[in-house]
CSV table of C-alpha atoms in Angstrom, one decimal:
chain,number,residue,atom,x,y,z
A,1,UNK,CA,14.3,-15.1,-9.9
A,2,UNK,CA,10.8,-15.2,-7.9
A,3,UNK,CA,9.6,-12.7,-5.4
A,4,UNK,CA,7.7,-13.1,-2.2
A,5,UNK,CA,6.3,-9.8,-0.5
A,6,UNK,CA,5.0,-10.5,3.1
A,7,UNK,CA,2.3,-9.0,4.9
A,8,UNK,CA,1.4,-8.2,8.5
A,9,UNK,CA,3.3,-10.6,10.3
A,10,UNK,CA,5.5,-12.4,7.8
A,11,UNK,CA,8.6,-10.1,8.5
A,12,UNK,CA,11.1,-12.7,7.2
A,13,UNK,CA,11.3,-15.7,5.0
A,14,UNK,CA,15.1,-17.1,5.3
A,15,UNK,CA,17.8,-17.7,7.9
A,16,UNK,CA,20.7,-15.7,8.3
A,17,UNK,CA,22.4,-17.1,5.5
A,18,UNK,CA,20.5,-15.2,3.1
A,19,UNK,CA,22.1,-12.3,1.4
A,20,UNK,CA,20.8,-8.7,1.9
A,21,UNK,CA,20.6,-6.1,-0.7
A,22,UNK,CA,19.9,-2.7,-0.6
A,23,UNK,CA,18.2,-0.6,-3.8
A,24,UNK,CA,17.2,2.6,-4.3
A,25,UNK,CA,14.7,3.7,-7.2
A,26,UNK,CA,13.0,6.5,-8.8
A,27,UNK,CA,10.2,6.3,-6.6
A,28,UNK,CA,12.5,6.2,-3.3
A,29,UNK,CA,13.7,3.4,-1.3
A,30,UNK,CA,11.5,0.1,-0.6
A,31,UNK,CA,10.1,-0.8,2.5
A,32,UNK,CA,13.1,-2.7,3.8
A,33,UNK,CA,16.2,-4.5,2.2
A,34,UNK,CA,15.5,-7.1,0.2
A,35,UNK,CA,16.9,-10.5,1.2
A,36,UNK,CA,17.8,-13.2,-1.6
A,37,UNK,CA,18.0,-17.0,-0.6
A,38,UNK,CA,16.4,-20.5,-2.3
A,39,UNK,CA,13.8,-22.4,-1.9
A,40,UNK,CA,14.1,-25.7,-3.8
A,41,UNK,CA,15.1,-25.0,-7.1
A,42,UNK,CA,14.6,-21.3,-7.2
A,43,UNK,CA,16.6,-18.5,-6.2
A,44,UNK,CA,13.7,-16.1,-4.3
A,45,UNK,CA,13.8,-12.7,-3.1
A,46,UNK,CA,11.9,-11.6,0.1
A,47,UNK,CA,10.6,-8.1,0.6
A,48,UNK,CA,8.4,-7.5,4.1
A,49,UNK,CA,5.8,-5.2,2.6
A,50,UNK,CA,5.5,-3.1,5.7
A,51,UNK,CA,9.1,-3.1,6.4
A,52,UNK,CA,10.9,-5.2,9.2
A,53,UNK,CA,9.0,-3.7,12.0
A,54,UNK,CA,5.7,-2.8,10.3
A,55,UNK,CA,6.6,0.8,9.8
A,56,UNK,CA,4.3,1.4,7.1
A,57,UNK,CA,0.6,1.3,7.1
A,58,UNK,CA,-1.4,0.1,4.2
A,59,UNK,CA,-1.6,3.7,2.9
A,60,UNK,CA,1.9,4.6,3.1
A,61,UNK,CA,3.5,1.4,1.8
A,62,UNK,CA,6.2,2.6,-0.7
A,63,UNK,CA,4.3,0.0,-3.5
A,64,UNK,CA,6.1,1.4,-6.4
A,65,UNK,CA,9.8,1.4,-5.0
A,66,UNK,CA,9.0,-1.9,-3.8
A,67,UNK,CA,7.8,-3.6,-7.1
A,68,UNK,CA,10.4,-1.3,-9.1
A,69,UNK,CA,13.2,-2.8,-7.0
A,70,UNK,CA,12.3,-6.5,-7.1
A,71,UNK,CA,12.0,-6.0,-11.0
A,72,UNK,CA,15.3,-4.1,-11.1
A,73,UNK,CA,16.7,-7.3,-9.1
A,74,UNK,CA,15.7,-9.6,-11.5
A,75,UNK,CA,12.4,-10.7,-10.4
A,76,UNK,CA,9.8,-11.5,-12.9
A,77,UNK,CA,7.1,-13.7,-10.9
A,78,UNK,CA,5.5,-12.8,-7.3
A,79,UNK,CA,3.8,-14.3,-4.7
A,80,UNK,CA,2.0,-11.8,-2.5
A,81,UNK,CA,1.0,-13.6,0.8
A,82,UNK,CA,-1.6,-11.1,2.7
A,83,UNK,CA,-3.9,-11.3,5.7
A,84,UNK,CA,-7.4,-10.6,5.1
A,85,UNK,CA,-11.0,-10.5,6.9
A,86,UNK,CA,-13.6,-12.6,5.4
A,87,UNK,CA,-16.7,-11.6,4.2
A,88,UNK,CA,-18.7,-14.9,4.3
A,89,UNK,CA,-18.9,-17.5,7.2
A,90,UNK,CA,-17.8,-19.9,4.4
A,91,UNK,CA,-14.1,-18.7,5.1
A,92,UNK,CA,-13.3,-19.0,8.7
A,93,UNK,CA,-10.2,-17.6,10.6
A,94,UNK,CA,-7.2,-20.1,9.4
A,95,UNK,CA,-8.5,-20.5,5.8
A,96,UNK,CA,-6.1,-20.2,3.1
A,97,UNK,CA,-7.4,-18.3,-0.2
A,98,UNK,CA,-6.2,-17.8,-3.6
A,99,UNK,CA,-8.4,-15.0,-4.8
A,100,UNK,CA,-8.9,-14.5,-8.7
A,101,UNK,CA,-10.6,-11.1,-8.5
A,102,UNK,CA,-9.8,-7.6,-6.7
A,103,UNK,CA,-12.1,-4.5,-6.4
A,104,UNK,CA,-10.2,-1.3,-5.5
A,105,UNK,CA,-11.6,0.9,-2.7
A,106,UNK,CA,-8.8,2.4,-2.1
A,107,UNK,CA,-8.3,6.6,-2.9
A,108,UNK,CA,-5.1,8.8,-3.3
A,109,UNK,CA,-2.3,5.9,-3.5
A,110,UNK,CA,0.1,6.3,-6.8
A,111,UNK,CA,-1.0,3.5,-8.7
A,112,UNK,CA,0.8,3.8,-12.2
A,113,UNK,CA,4.3,4.3,-13.3
A,114,UNK,CA,2.9,5.5,-16.9
A,115,UNK,CA,2.1,9.5,-15.7
A,116,UNK,CA,2.7,9.9,-19.4
A,117,UNK,CA,2.5,8.3,-22.7
A,118,UNK,CA,-0.8,7.2,-22.8
A,119,UNK,CA,-0.4,3.5,-21.6
A,120,UNK,CA,-3.3,1.6,-21.0
A,121,UNK,CA,-2.8,-1.9,-19.0
A,122,UNK,CA,-5.4,-4.9,-19.6
A,123,UNK,CA,-6.2,-6.0,-15.8
A,124,UNK,CA,-9.6,-7.8,-16.4
A,125,UNK,CA,-7.9,-10.9,-14.5
A,126,UNK,CA,-5.7,-9.3,-12.1
A,127,UNK,CA,-3.8,-12.3,-10.9
A,128,UNK,CA,-1.4,-14.7,-12.9
A,129,UNK,CA,-3.0,-18.0,-13.9
A,130,UNK,CA,0.0,-19.9,-13.7
A,131,UNK,CA,1.3,-18.8,-10.1
A,132,UNK,CA,-2.5,-19.2,-9.2
A,133,UNK,CA,-2.1,-22.6,-10.6
A,134,UNK,CA,0.9,-23.7,-8.7
A,135,UNK,CA,-0.7,-22.5,-5.3
A,136,UNK,CA,-4.3,-24.0,-5.5
A,137,UNK,CA,-2.9,-27.5,-6.7
A,138,UNK,CA,-1.8,-27.3,-3.0
A,139,UNK,CA,-3.8,-29.5,-0.4
A,140,UNK,CA,-6.5,-27.3,1.6
A,141,UNK,CA,-6.6,-24.2,-0.4
A,142,UNK,CA,-9.4,-22.5,-1.5
A,143,UNK,CA,-9.6,-21.5,-5.1
A,144,UNK,CA,-11.3,-18.1,-6.3
A,145,UNK,CA,-12.4,-15.2,-4.3
A,146,UNK,CA,-13.0,-11.4,-4.6
A,147,UNK,CA,-11.0,-9.5,-2.5
A,148,UNK,CA,-11.9,-6.0,-2.0
A,149,UNK,CA,-9.2,-3.5,-1.1
A,150,UNK,CA,-10.0,-0.9,1.4
A,151,UNK,CA,-7.9,2.3,2.1
A,152,UNK,CA,-7.2,1.7,5.8
A,153,UNK,CA,-5.9,2.2,8.1
A,154,UNK,CA,-9.2,1.9,9.5
A,155,UNK,CA,-11.3,-1.3,9.3
A,156,UNK,CA,-14.8,-1.3,8.1
A,157,UNK,CA,-17.9,-0.2,9.7
A,158,UNK,CA,-20.9,-2.8,9.7
A,159,UNK,CA,-22.4,-1.6,7.0
A,160,UNK,CA,-19.4,-1.3,4.8
A,161,UNK,CA,-18.9,-4.8,5.4
A,162,UNK,CA,-22.5,-5.8,4.6
A,163,UNK,CA,-22.3,-3.9,1.5
A,164,UNK,CA,-19.2,-5.8,0.5
A,165,UNK,CA,-20.6,-9.2,1.1
A,166,UNK,CA,-24.0,-8.0,-0.7
A,167,UNK,CA,-21.9,-7.2,-3.8
A,168,UNK,CA,-20.4,-10.8,-3.8
A,169,UNK,CA,-16.8,-10.2,-2.4
A,170,UNK,CA,-15.7,-12.6,-0.4
A,171,UNK,CA,-12.4,-11.0,1.4
A,172,UNK,CA,-11.3,-7.9,2.6
A,173,UNK,CA,-7.7,-6.5,2.5
A,174,UNK,CA,-5.7,-3.5,2.9
A,175,UNK,CA,-2.7,-3.7,0.5
A,176,UNK,CA,-3.9,-5.8,-2.9
A,177,UNK,CA,-4.0,-2.6,-4.5
A,178,UNK,CA,-1.9,-1.2,-6.0
A,179,UNK,CA,0.3,-3.8,-5.7
A,180,UNK,CA,-1.1,-6.2,-8.5
A,181,UNK,CA,-1.5,-3.5,-10.9
A,182,UNK,CA,2.4,-2.3,-10.5
A,183,UNK,CA,3.3,-5.7,-11.1
A,184,UNK,CA,1.3,-5.8,-14.1
A,185,UNK,CA,2.6,-2.5,-15.6
A,186,UNK,CA,6.2,-3.9,-15.3
A,187,UNK,CA,5.2,-7.3,-16.9
A,188,UNK,CA,5.9,-9.5,-13.7
A,189,UNK,CA,3.6,-12.4,-12.7
A,190,UNK,CA,1.5,-11.5,-9.6
A,191,UNK,CA,-0.7,-14.0,-7.4
A,192,UNK,CA,-1.6,-13.2,-3.7
A,193,UNK,CA,-2.0,-15.7,-1.2
A,194,UNK,CA,-4.7,-14.8,1.4
A,195,UNK,CA,-4.8,-16.1,5.2
A,196,UNK,CA,-8.2,-15.3,6.9
A,197,UNK,CA,-7.7,-13.6,10.3
A,198,UNK,CA,-11.0,-12.8,11.0
A,199,UNK,CA,-14.6,-12.5,10.1
A,200,UNK,CA,-15.5,-9.1,8.8
A,201,UNK,CA,-17.2,-6.6,11.2
A,202,UNK,CA,-21.0,-7.4,9.5
A,203,UNK,CA,-20.9,-11.2,9.3
A,204,UNK,CA,-20.7,-12.0,13.0
A,205,UNK,CA,-23.2,-9.9,15.2
A,206,UNK,CA,-21.8,-8.3,18.2
A,207,UNK,CA,-18.3,-8.3,17.0
A,208,UNK,CA,-15.8,-6.3,15.3
A,209,UNK,CA,-12.1,-6.3,14.2
A,210,UNK,CA,-9.1,-5.3,16.2
A,211,UNK,CA,-6.0,-5.1,15.4
A,212,UNK,CA,-4.6,-7.0,18.3
A,213,UNK,CA,-6.8,-10.1,17.4
A,214,UNK,CA,-5.8,-10.2,13.4
A,215,UNK,CA,-2.0,-10.2,14.3
A,216,UNK,CA,-2.7,-13.1,17.0
A,217,UNK,CA,-4.6,-15.2,14.6
A,218,UNK,CA,-1.7,-14.4,12.2
A,219,UNK,CA,0.8,-15.2,14.4
A,220,UNK,CA,-1.0,-18.5,15.5
A,221,UNK,CA,-1.2,-19.6,11.6
A,222,UNK,CA,2.0,-18.0,10.6
A,223,UNK,CA,4.2,-21.5,10.3
A,224,UNK,CA,1.5,-23.2,7.8
A,225,UNK,CA,1.1,-20.1,6.4
A,226,UNK,CA,4.9,-19.7,5.3
A,227,UNK,CA,4.8,-23.8,4.6
A,228,UNK,CA,2.2,-23.0,1.9
A,229,UNK,CA,4.3,-20.3,0.4
A,230,UNK,CA,7.2,-22.5,0.2
A,231,UNK,CA,5.3,-25.2,-1.4
A,232,UNK,CA,3.6,-22.9,-4.1
A,233,UNK,CA,7.3,-21.7,-4.9
A,234,UNK,CA,8.5,-25.5,-5.1
A,235,UNK,CA,5.1,-25.8,-7.2
A,236,UNK,CA,6.5,-23.3,-9.6
A,237,UNK,CA,7.7,-24.4,-12.8
A,238,UNK,CA,11.7,-23.0,-13.4
A,239,UNK,CA,10.6,-21.6,-16.8
A,240,UNK,CA,8.4,-18.9,-17.1
A,241,UNK,CA,5.9,-19.3,-20.0
A,242,UNK,CA,3.2,-17.0,-19.1
A,243,UNK,CA,2.2,-14.5,-21.7
A,244,UNK,CA,-1.1,-13.3,-20.0
A,245,UNK,CA,1.1,-10.9,-17.5
A,246,UNK,CA,2.8,-9.1,-20.6
A,247,UNK,CA,0.3,-6.4,-21.5
A,248,UNK,CA,3.1,-4.1,-23.4
A,249,UNK,CA,3.3,-6.4,-26.3
A,250,UNK,CA,3.5,-4.3,-29.5
A,251,UNK,CA,3.2,-0.7,-27.7
A,252,UNK,CA,6.0,1.6,-27.1
A,253,UNK,CA,6.7,2.7,-23.6
A,254,UNK,CA,7.9,6.1,-22.6
A,255,UNK,CA,10.5,4.7,-20.6
A,256,UNK,CA,12.8,1.5,-20.5
A,257,UNK,CA,11.6,-1.0,-17.7
A,258,UNK,CA,14.4,-2.0,-15.4
């Protein structure tokens, strides 16, 4: 089974014929019930990251519950669509980018399942190369970029935005971490697909990011963005041959993965 975790403005993926699944986990309940439908030949589970009515801010999303629930349901590969700001004028609003690196600038978020056992997870390349290839193979998709994940819920200051850009980061987001590393700990393939909604504060003189503008830009691009996610799923092979996202080979874990 494939999974899709929808970001801001991306609260549904299937019609009324999809089945709904309510799951509890050792880490609480997920952001919302999971809906299960089909895309092409794939069975797909969809979960809105922020809840159906955007109840969860980036720093309060129950990331561990979300990822655990998807794994328990049978999901082993996940696309994570998300809204991002751009740190370069090369990527304007409406651009769709599949990043290949992330930088964590969050704080205080529970970001591991391994509070005991001395488990260390390889994360040099945080996104699944097989899922990335399925998405970047599509027309108009930008291949690569570094996404810096900030704590939120506030947007960056101009100084922070310029600092990120000077480091060579190209996208800024609030939810890409710890989602990606939790997927890796659970041995699930994961790839982010980013929709640029704005140029960040330090990129355009005189402008600043406003939530109302971000949501409006996302809404304008929601139909083609969902279409891209559908096509990426259809472009994904039925059989999962990825070994990149299985970091626990030869390691004894302190508990069974769901």
